[in-house]
Amino acid sequence: MDICPRCRSADRVERAHAIVGRGMRPLSGLLCLPAPPPMPGQIKAYRACIVVGLILFIAGLGSTSDPENRRDAAAAQVGAAMSTLGLLVLIVGLVLLASSGEVRRQWRTAGWVYQTVRRLWPLLDYCHYCNLVFMAGGTFGVDPVHTVRFLWDAADHTLKVRAPRPPGM
């Protein structure tokens, strides 16, 4: 077993995943494996905006081009408003589509970091005497409350990236 970087003892050092496996409260809640980063909503939103925008735009144009409705000024105004609104929603969807490429790349990078976090998590040790979480063979550690941030920072350092954090970090 590894030696605690604070007290330099291996007597009360234990693997973090063993503590979680036993369900030792409250430590098991603090030392659990972080959740993967959620898919950004922006990636899904552009599709809905483009579809709704196209439907409104085409419906608006259709109602203003109908010869019977041309005589009705209110129908023409509603059609013009619908096509204008449709065009605005379509533009918003296209802007979200353009920016979703960067969001998708950031999310993919966060996924790579999460895979590294999953590989590093079994290497975490916990010293019961010092209440310290540290990486096996490491020279420093953190309080168990900061385990998730510690893992993400270690993964970022390993991959030499700065990935977006999961919510709550």
PDB file of C-alpha atoms in Angstrom:
ATOM      1  CA  MET A   1       0.000   0.000   0.000  1.00  0.00           C
ATOM      2  CA  ASP A   2       1.109   3.554  -0.615  1.00  0.00           C
ATOM      3  CA  ILE A   3       2.371   5.999   1.964  1.00  0.00           C
ATOM      4  CA  CYS A   4       0.353   9.071   2.939  1.00  0.00           C
ATOM      5  CA  PRO A   5       2.163  12.238   1.803  1.00  0.00           C
ATOM      6  CA  ARG A   6       1.156  14.085   4.992  1.00  0.00           C
ATOM      7  CA  CYS A   7       1.818  11.636   7.850  1.00  0.00           C
ATOM      8  CA  ARG A   8       4.302   9.413   5.953  1.00  0.00           C
ATOM      9  CA  SER A   9       2.543   6.291   7.230  1.00  0.00           C
ATOM     10  CA  ALA A  10       0.922   3.381   5.398  1.00  0.00           C
ATOM     11  CA  ASP A  11      -0.926   2.044   8.460  1.00  0.00           C
ATOM     12  CA  ARG A  12      -4.301   3.686   7.847  1.00  0.00           C
ATOM     13  CA  VAL A  13      -4.105   4.063   4.051  1.00  0.00           C
ATOM     14  CA  GLU A  14      -6.759   2.352   1.950  1.00  0.00           C
ATOM     15  CA  ARG A  15      -7.877   2.435  -1.678  1.00  0.00           C
ATOM     16  CA  ALA A  16     -10.784   4.849  -2.229  1.00  0.00           C
ATOM     17  CA  HIS A  17     -12.735   2.363  -4.350  1.00  0.00           C
ATOM     18  CA  ALA A  18     -12.572  -0.176  -1.488  1.00  0.00           C
ATOM     19  CA  ILE A  19     -14.190   2.381   0.843  1.00  0.00           C
ATOM     20  CA  VAL A  20     -16.924   3.065  -1.711  1.00  0.00           C
ATOM     21  CA  GLY A  21     -17.426  -0.676  -2.260  1.00  0.00           C
ATOM     22  CA  ARG A  22     -18.069  -1.180   1.461  1.00  0.00           C
ATOM     23  CA  GLY A  23     -20.452   1.804   1.539  1.00  0.00           C
ATOM     24  CA  MET A  24     -18.638   3.456   4.441  1.00  0.00           C
ATOM     25  CA  ARG A  25     -20.652   6.583   5.238  1.00  0.00           C
ATOM     26  CA  PRO A  26     -20.095   9.545   4.760  1.00  0.00           C
ATOM     27  CA  LEU A  27     -16.835   8.822   2.908  1.00  0.00           C
ATOM     28  CA  SER A  28     -18.427   6.690   0.198  1.00  0.00           C
ATOM     29  CA  GLY A  29     -20.485   9.687  -0.920  1.00  0.00           C
ATOM     30  CA  LEU A  30     -17.408  11.901  -1.170  1.00  0.00           C
ATOM     31  CA  LEU A  31     -15.094   9.409  -2.841  1.00  0.00           C
ATOM     32  CA  CYS A  32     -17.445   8.211  -5.582  1.00  0.00           C
ATOM     33  CA  LEU A  33     -16.517   8.255  -9.249  1.00  0.00           C
ATOM     34  CA  PRO A  34     -17.630  11.528 -10.871  1.00  0.00           C
ATOM     35  CA  ALA A  35     -20.468  11.462 -13.384  1.00  0.00           C
ATOM     36  CA  PRO A  36     -19.693  11.957 -17.066  1.00  0.00           C
ATOM     37  CA  PRO A  37     -20.259  15.418 -18.510  1.00  0.00           C
ATOM     38  CA  PRO A  38     -23.827  15.865 -19.792  1.00  0.00           C
ATOM     39  CA  MET A  39     -24.504  16.481 -23.480  1.00  0.00           C
ATOM     40  CA  PRO A  40     -24.955  20.243 -23.991  1.00  0.00           C
ATOM     41  CA  GLY A  41     -28.520  21.230 -24.807  1.00  0.00           C
ATOM     42  CA  GLN A  42     -27.309  23.644 -27.475  1.00  0.00           C
ATOM     43  CA  ILE A  43     -26.429  20.737 -29.781  1.00  0.00           C
ATOM     44  CA  LYS A  44     -29.995  19.435 -29.739  1.00  0.00           C
ATOM     45  CA  ALA A  45     -31.689  22.857 -29.796  1.00  0.00           C
ATOM     46  CA  TYR A  46     -30.511  23.902 -33.238  1.00  0.00           C
ATOM     47  CA  ARG A  47     -32.447  21.094 -34.915  1.00  0.00           C
ATOM     48  CA  ALA A  48     -35.722  22.151 -33.332  1.00  0.00           C
ATOM     49  CA  CYS A  49     -35.105  25.812 -34.190  1.00  0.00           C
ATOM     50  CA  ILE A  50     -34.369  25.046 -37.845  1.00  0.00           C
ATOM     51  CA  VAL A  51     -37.441  22.805 -38.265  1.00  0.00           C
ATOM     52  CA  VAL A  52     -39.832  25.195 -36.499  1.00  0.00           C
ATOM     53  CA  GLY A  53     -38.346  28.179 -38.360  1.00  0.00           C
ATOM     54  CA  LEU A  54     -38.761  26.501 -41.747  1.00  0.00           C
ATOM     55  CA  ILE A  55     -42.356  25.481 -41.001  1.00  0.00           C
ATOM     56  CA  LEU A  56     -43.309  29.002 -39.853  1.00  0.00           C
ATOM     57  CA  PHE A  57     -41.531  30.639 -42.795  1.00  0.00           C
ATOM     58  CA  ILE A  58     -43.130  28.388 -45.422  1.00  0.00           C
ATOM     59  CA  ALA A  59     -46.572  28.625 -43.791  1.00  0.00           C
ATOM     60  CA  GLY A  60     -46.276  32.406 -43.659  1.00  0.00           C
ATOM     61  CA  LEU A  61     -45.244  32.630 -47.296  1.00  0.00           C
ATOM     62  CA  GLY A  62     -48.027  30.257 -48.272  1.00  0.00           C
ATOM     63  CA  SER A  63     -50.705  32.321 -46.581  1.00  0.00           C
ATOM     64  CA  THR A  64     -49.537  35.573 -48.193  1.00  0.00           C
ATOM     65  CA  SER A  65     -49.298  34.082 -51.707  1.00  0.00           C
ATOM     66  CA  ASP A  66     -52.812  32.628 -51.737  1.00  0.00           C
ATOM     67  CA  PRO A  67     -54.951  34.766 -54.098  1.00  0.00           C
ATOM     68  CA  GLU A  68     -58.032  34.486 -51.895  1.00  0.00           C
ATOM     69  CA  ASN A  69     -56.137  35.674 -48.819  1.00  0.00           C
ATOM     70  CA  ARG A  70     -54.626  38.659 -50.642  1.00  0.00           C
ATOM     71  CA  ARG A  71     -57.976  40.376 -50.422  1.00  0.00           C
ATOM     72  CA  ASP A  72     -57.983  39.890 -46.683  1.00  0.00           C
ATOM     73  CA  ALA A  73     -55.516  42.371 -45.158  1.00  0.00           C
ATOM     74  CA  ALA A  74     -55.500  40.655 -41.746  1.00  0.00           C
ATOM     75  CA  ALA A  75     -54.522  37.310 -43.281  1.00  0.00           C
ATOM     76  CA  ALA A  76     -51.705  38.981 -45.182  1.00  0.00           C
ATOM     77  CA  GLN A  77     -50.416  40.619 -42.008  1.00  0.00           C
ATOM     78  CA  VAL A  78     -50.559  37.326 -40.093  1.00  0.00           C
ATOM     79  CA  GLY A  79     -48.747  35.595 -42.937  1.00  0.00           C
ATOM     80  CA  ALA A  80     -46.057  38.271 -43.010  1.00  0.00           C
ATOM     81  CA  ALA A  81     -45.651  38.055 -39.233  1.00  0.00           C
ATOM     82  CA  MET A  82     -45.406  34.252 -39.397  1.00  0.00           C
ATOM     83  CA  SER A  83     -42.790  34.336 -42.126  1.00  0.00           C
ATOM     84  CA  THR A  84     -40.794  37.003 -40.251  1.00  0.00           C
ATOM     85  CA  LEU A  85     -40.943  35.021 -37.028  1.00  0.00           C
ATOM     86  CA  GLY A  86     -40.033  31.862 -38.930  1.00  0.00           C
ATOM     87  CA  LEU A  87     -37.054  33.604 -40.479  1.00  0.00           C
ATOM     88  CA  LEU A  88     -35.863  34.805 -37.051  1.00  0.00           C
ATOM     89  CA  VAL A  89     -36.196  31.321 -35.523  1.00  0.00           C
ATOM     90  CA  LEU A  90     -34.391  29.872 -38.543  1.00  0.00           C
ATOM     91  CA  ILE A  91     -31.527  32.358 -38.085  1.00  0.00           C
ATOM     92  CA  VAL A  92     -31.277  31.443 -34.392  1.00  0.00           C
ATOM     93  CA  GLY A  93     -31.124  27.767 -35.370  1.00  0.00           C
ATOM     94  CA  LEU A  94     -28.373  28.434 -37.903  1.00  0.00           C
ATOM     95  CA  VAL A  95     -26.356  30.420 -35.345  1.00  0.00           C
ATOM     96  CA  LEU A  96     -26.726  27.553 -32.862  1.00  0.00           C
ATOM     97  CA  LEU A  97     -25.680  25.118 -35.600  1.00  0.00           C
ATOM     98  CA  ALA A  98     -22.562  27.165 -36.300  1.00  0.00           C
ATOM     99  CA  SER A  99     -21.630  27.371 -32.624  1.00  0.00           C
ATOM    100  CA  SER A 100     -22.503  23.736 -31.891  1.00  0.00           C
ATOM    101  CA  GLY A 101     -19.309  22.586 -33.610  1.00  0.00           C
ATOM    102  CA  GLU A 102     -17.204  24.236 -30.902  1.00  0.00           C
ATOM    103  CA  VAL A 103     -19.568  23.039 -28.172  1.00  0.00           C
ATOM    104  CA  ARG A 104     -19.366  19.501 -29.594  1.00  0.00           C
ATOM    105  CA  ARG A 105     -15.542  19.655 -29.596  1.00  0.00           C
ATOM    106  CA  GLN A 106     -15.522  20.859 -25.977  1.00  0.00           C
ATOM    107  CA  TRP A 107     -17.930  18.095 -24.994  1.00  0.00           C
ATOM    108  CA  ARG A 108     -15.764  15.510 -26.794  1.00  0.00           C
ATOM    109  CA  THR A 109     -12.686  16.826 -24.944  1.00  0.00           C
ATOM    110  CA  ALA A 110     -14.592  16.578 -21.659  1.00  0.00           C
ATOM    111  CA  GLY A 111     -15.417  12.975 -22.603  1.00  0.00           C
ATOM    112  CA  TRP A 112     -11.723  12.182 -23.093  1.00  0.00           C
ATOM    113  CA  VAL A 113     -10.938  13.768 -19.748  1.00  0.00           C
ATOM    114  CA  TYR A 114     -13.717  11.719 -18.146  1.00  0.00           C
ATOM    115  CA  GLN A 115     -12.205   8.506 -19.558  1.00  0.00           C
ATOM    116  CA  THR A 116      -8.898   9.512 -17.970  1.00  0.00           C
ATOM    117  CA  VAL A 117     -10.735  10.248 -14.705  1.00  0.00           C
ATOM    118  CA  ARG A 118     -12.161   6.708 -14.834  1.00  0.00           C
ATOM    119  CA  ARG A 119      -8.621   5.310 -15.237  1.00  0.00           C
ATOM    120  CA  LEU A 120      -7.207   7.464 -12.416  1.00  0.00           C
ATOM    121  CA  TRP A 121     -10.012   6.835  -9.908  1.00  0.00           C
ATOM    122  CA  PRO A 122      -8.889   3.303  -8.931  1.00  0.00           C
ATOM    123  CA  LEU A 123      -5.444   4.765  -8.161  1.00  0.00           C
ATOM    124  CA  LEU A 124      -6.790   7.047  -5.421  1.00  0.00           C
ATOM    125  CA  ASP A 125      -5.794   6.280  -1.860  1.00  0.00           C
ATOM    126  CA  TYR A 126      -7.332   7.582   1.347  1.00  0.00           C
ATOM    127  CA  CYS A 127      -5.562   8.073   4.672  1.00  0.00           C
ATOM    128  CA  HIS A 128      -8.011   7.568   7.557  1.00  0.00           C
ATOM    129  CA  TYR A 129      -5.633   9.280   9.991  1.00  0.00           C
ATOM    130  CA  CYS A 130      -5.153  12.504   7.967  1.00  0.00           C
ATOM    131  CA  ASN A 131      -8.533  12.482   6.159  1.00  0.00           C
ATOM    132  CA  LEU A 132      -6.602  12.934   2.924  1.00  0.00           C
ATOM    133  CA  VAL A 133      -7.227  11.701  -0.610  1.00  0.00           C
ATOM    134  CA  PHE A 134      -4.114  11.326  -2.728  1.00  0.00           C
ATOM    135  CA  MET A 135      -2.941   9.662  -5.905  1.00  0.00           C
ATOM    136  CA  ALA A 136      -0.940   6.494  -5.473  1.00  0.00           C
ATOM    137  CA  GLY A 137       2.696   7.553  -5.391  1.00  0.00           C
ATOM    138  CA  GLY A 138       1.694  11.222  -5.217  1.00  0.00           C
ATOM    139  CA  THR A 139       3.298  13.937  -3.152  1.00  0.00           C
ATOM    140  CA  PHE A 140       0.169  15.873  -2.182  1.00  0.00           C
ATOM    141  CA  GLY A 141      -3.467  15.230  -1.439  1.00  0.00           C
ATOM    142  CA  VAL A 142      -6.819  16.905  -0.893  1.00  0.00           C
ATOM    143  CA  ASP A 143      -9.734  16.780   1.473  1.00  0.00           C
ATOM    144  CA  PRO A 144     -12.332  14.162   0.384  1.00  0.00           C
ATOM    145  CA  VAL A 145     -14.809  16.951  -0.382  1.00  0.00           C
ATOM    146  CA  HIS A 146     -12.585  17.980  -3.305  1.00  0.00           C
ATOM    147  CA  THR A 147     -12.116  14.482  -4.750  1.00  0.00           C
ATOM    148  CA  VAL A 148     -14.011  15.168  -7.976  1.00  0.00           C
ATOM    149  CA  ARG A 149     -12.126  18.402  -8.684  1.00  0.00           C
ATOM    150  CA  PHE A 150      -8.838  16.662  -7.812  1.00  0.00           C
ATOM    151  CA  LEU A 151      -9.563  13.898 -10.348  1.00  0.00           C
ATOM    152  CA  TRP A 152     -10.579  16.327 -13.099  1.00  0.00           C
ATOM    153  CA  ASP A 153      -7.489  18.479 -12.497  1.00  0.00           C
ATOM    154  CA  ALA A 154      -5.251  15.400 -12.569  1.00  0.00           C
ATOM    155  CA  ALA A 155      -6.860  14.263 -15.832  1.00  0.00           C
ATOM    156  CA  ASP A 156      -6.513  17.746 -17.342  1.00  0.00           C
ATOM    157  CA  HIS A 157      -2.865  17.771 -16.351  1.00  0.00           C
ATOM    158  CA  THR A 158      -2.320  14.285 -17.785  1.00  0.00           C
ATOM    159  CA  LEU A 159      -3.933  15.157 -21.134  1.00  0.00           C
ATOM    160  CA  LYS A 160      -2.630  18.761 -21.195  1.00  0.00           C
ATOM    161  CA  VAL A 161      -6.129  20.172 -21.861  1.00  0.00           C
ATOM    162  CA  ARG A 162      -8.641  22.269 -19.987  1.00  0.00           C
ATOM    163  CA  ALA A 163     -11.989  20.518 -20.407  1.00  0.00           C
ATOM    164  CA  PRO A 164     -15.354  21.948 -19.402  1.00  0.00           C
ATOM    165  CA  ARG A 165     -16.374  20.787 -15.942  1.00  0.00           C
ATOM    166  CA  PRO A 166     -19.511  18.863 -15.053  1.00  0.00           C
ATOM    167  CA  PRO A 167     -22.233  20.881 -13.309  1.00  0.00           C
ATOM    168  CA  GLY A 168     -21.516  21.699  -9.686  1.00  0.00           C
ATOM    169  CA  MET A 169     -17.755  22.081 -10.049  1.00  0.00           C
TER     170      MET A 169
END
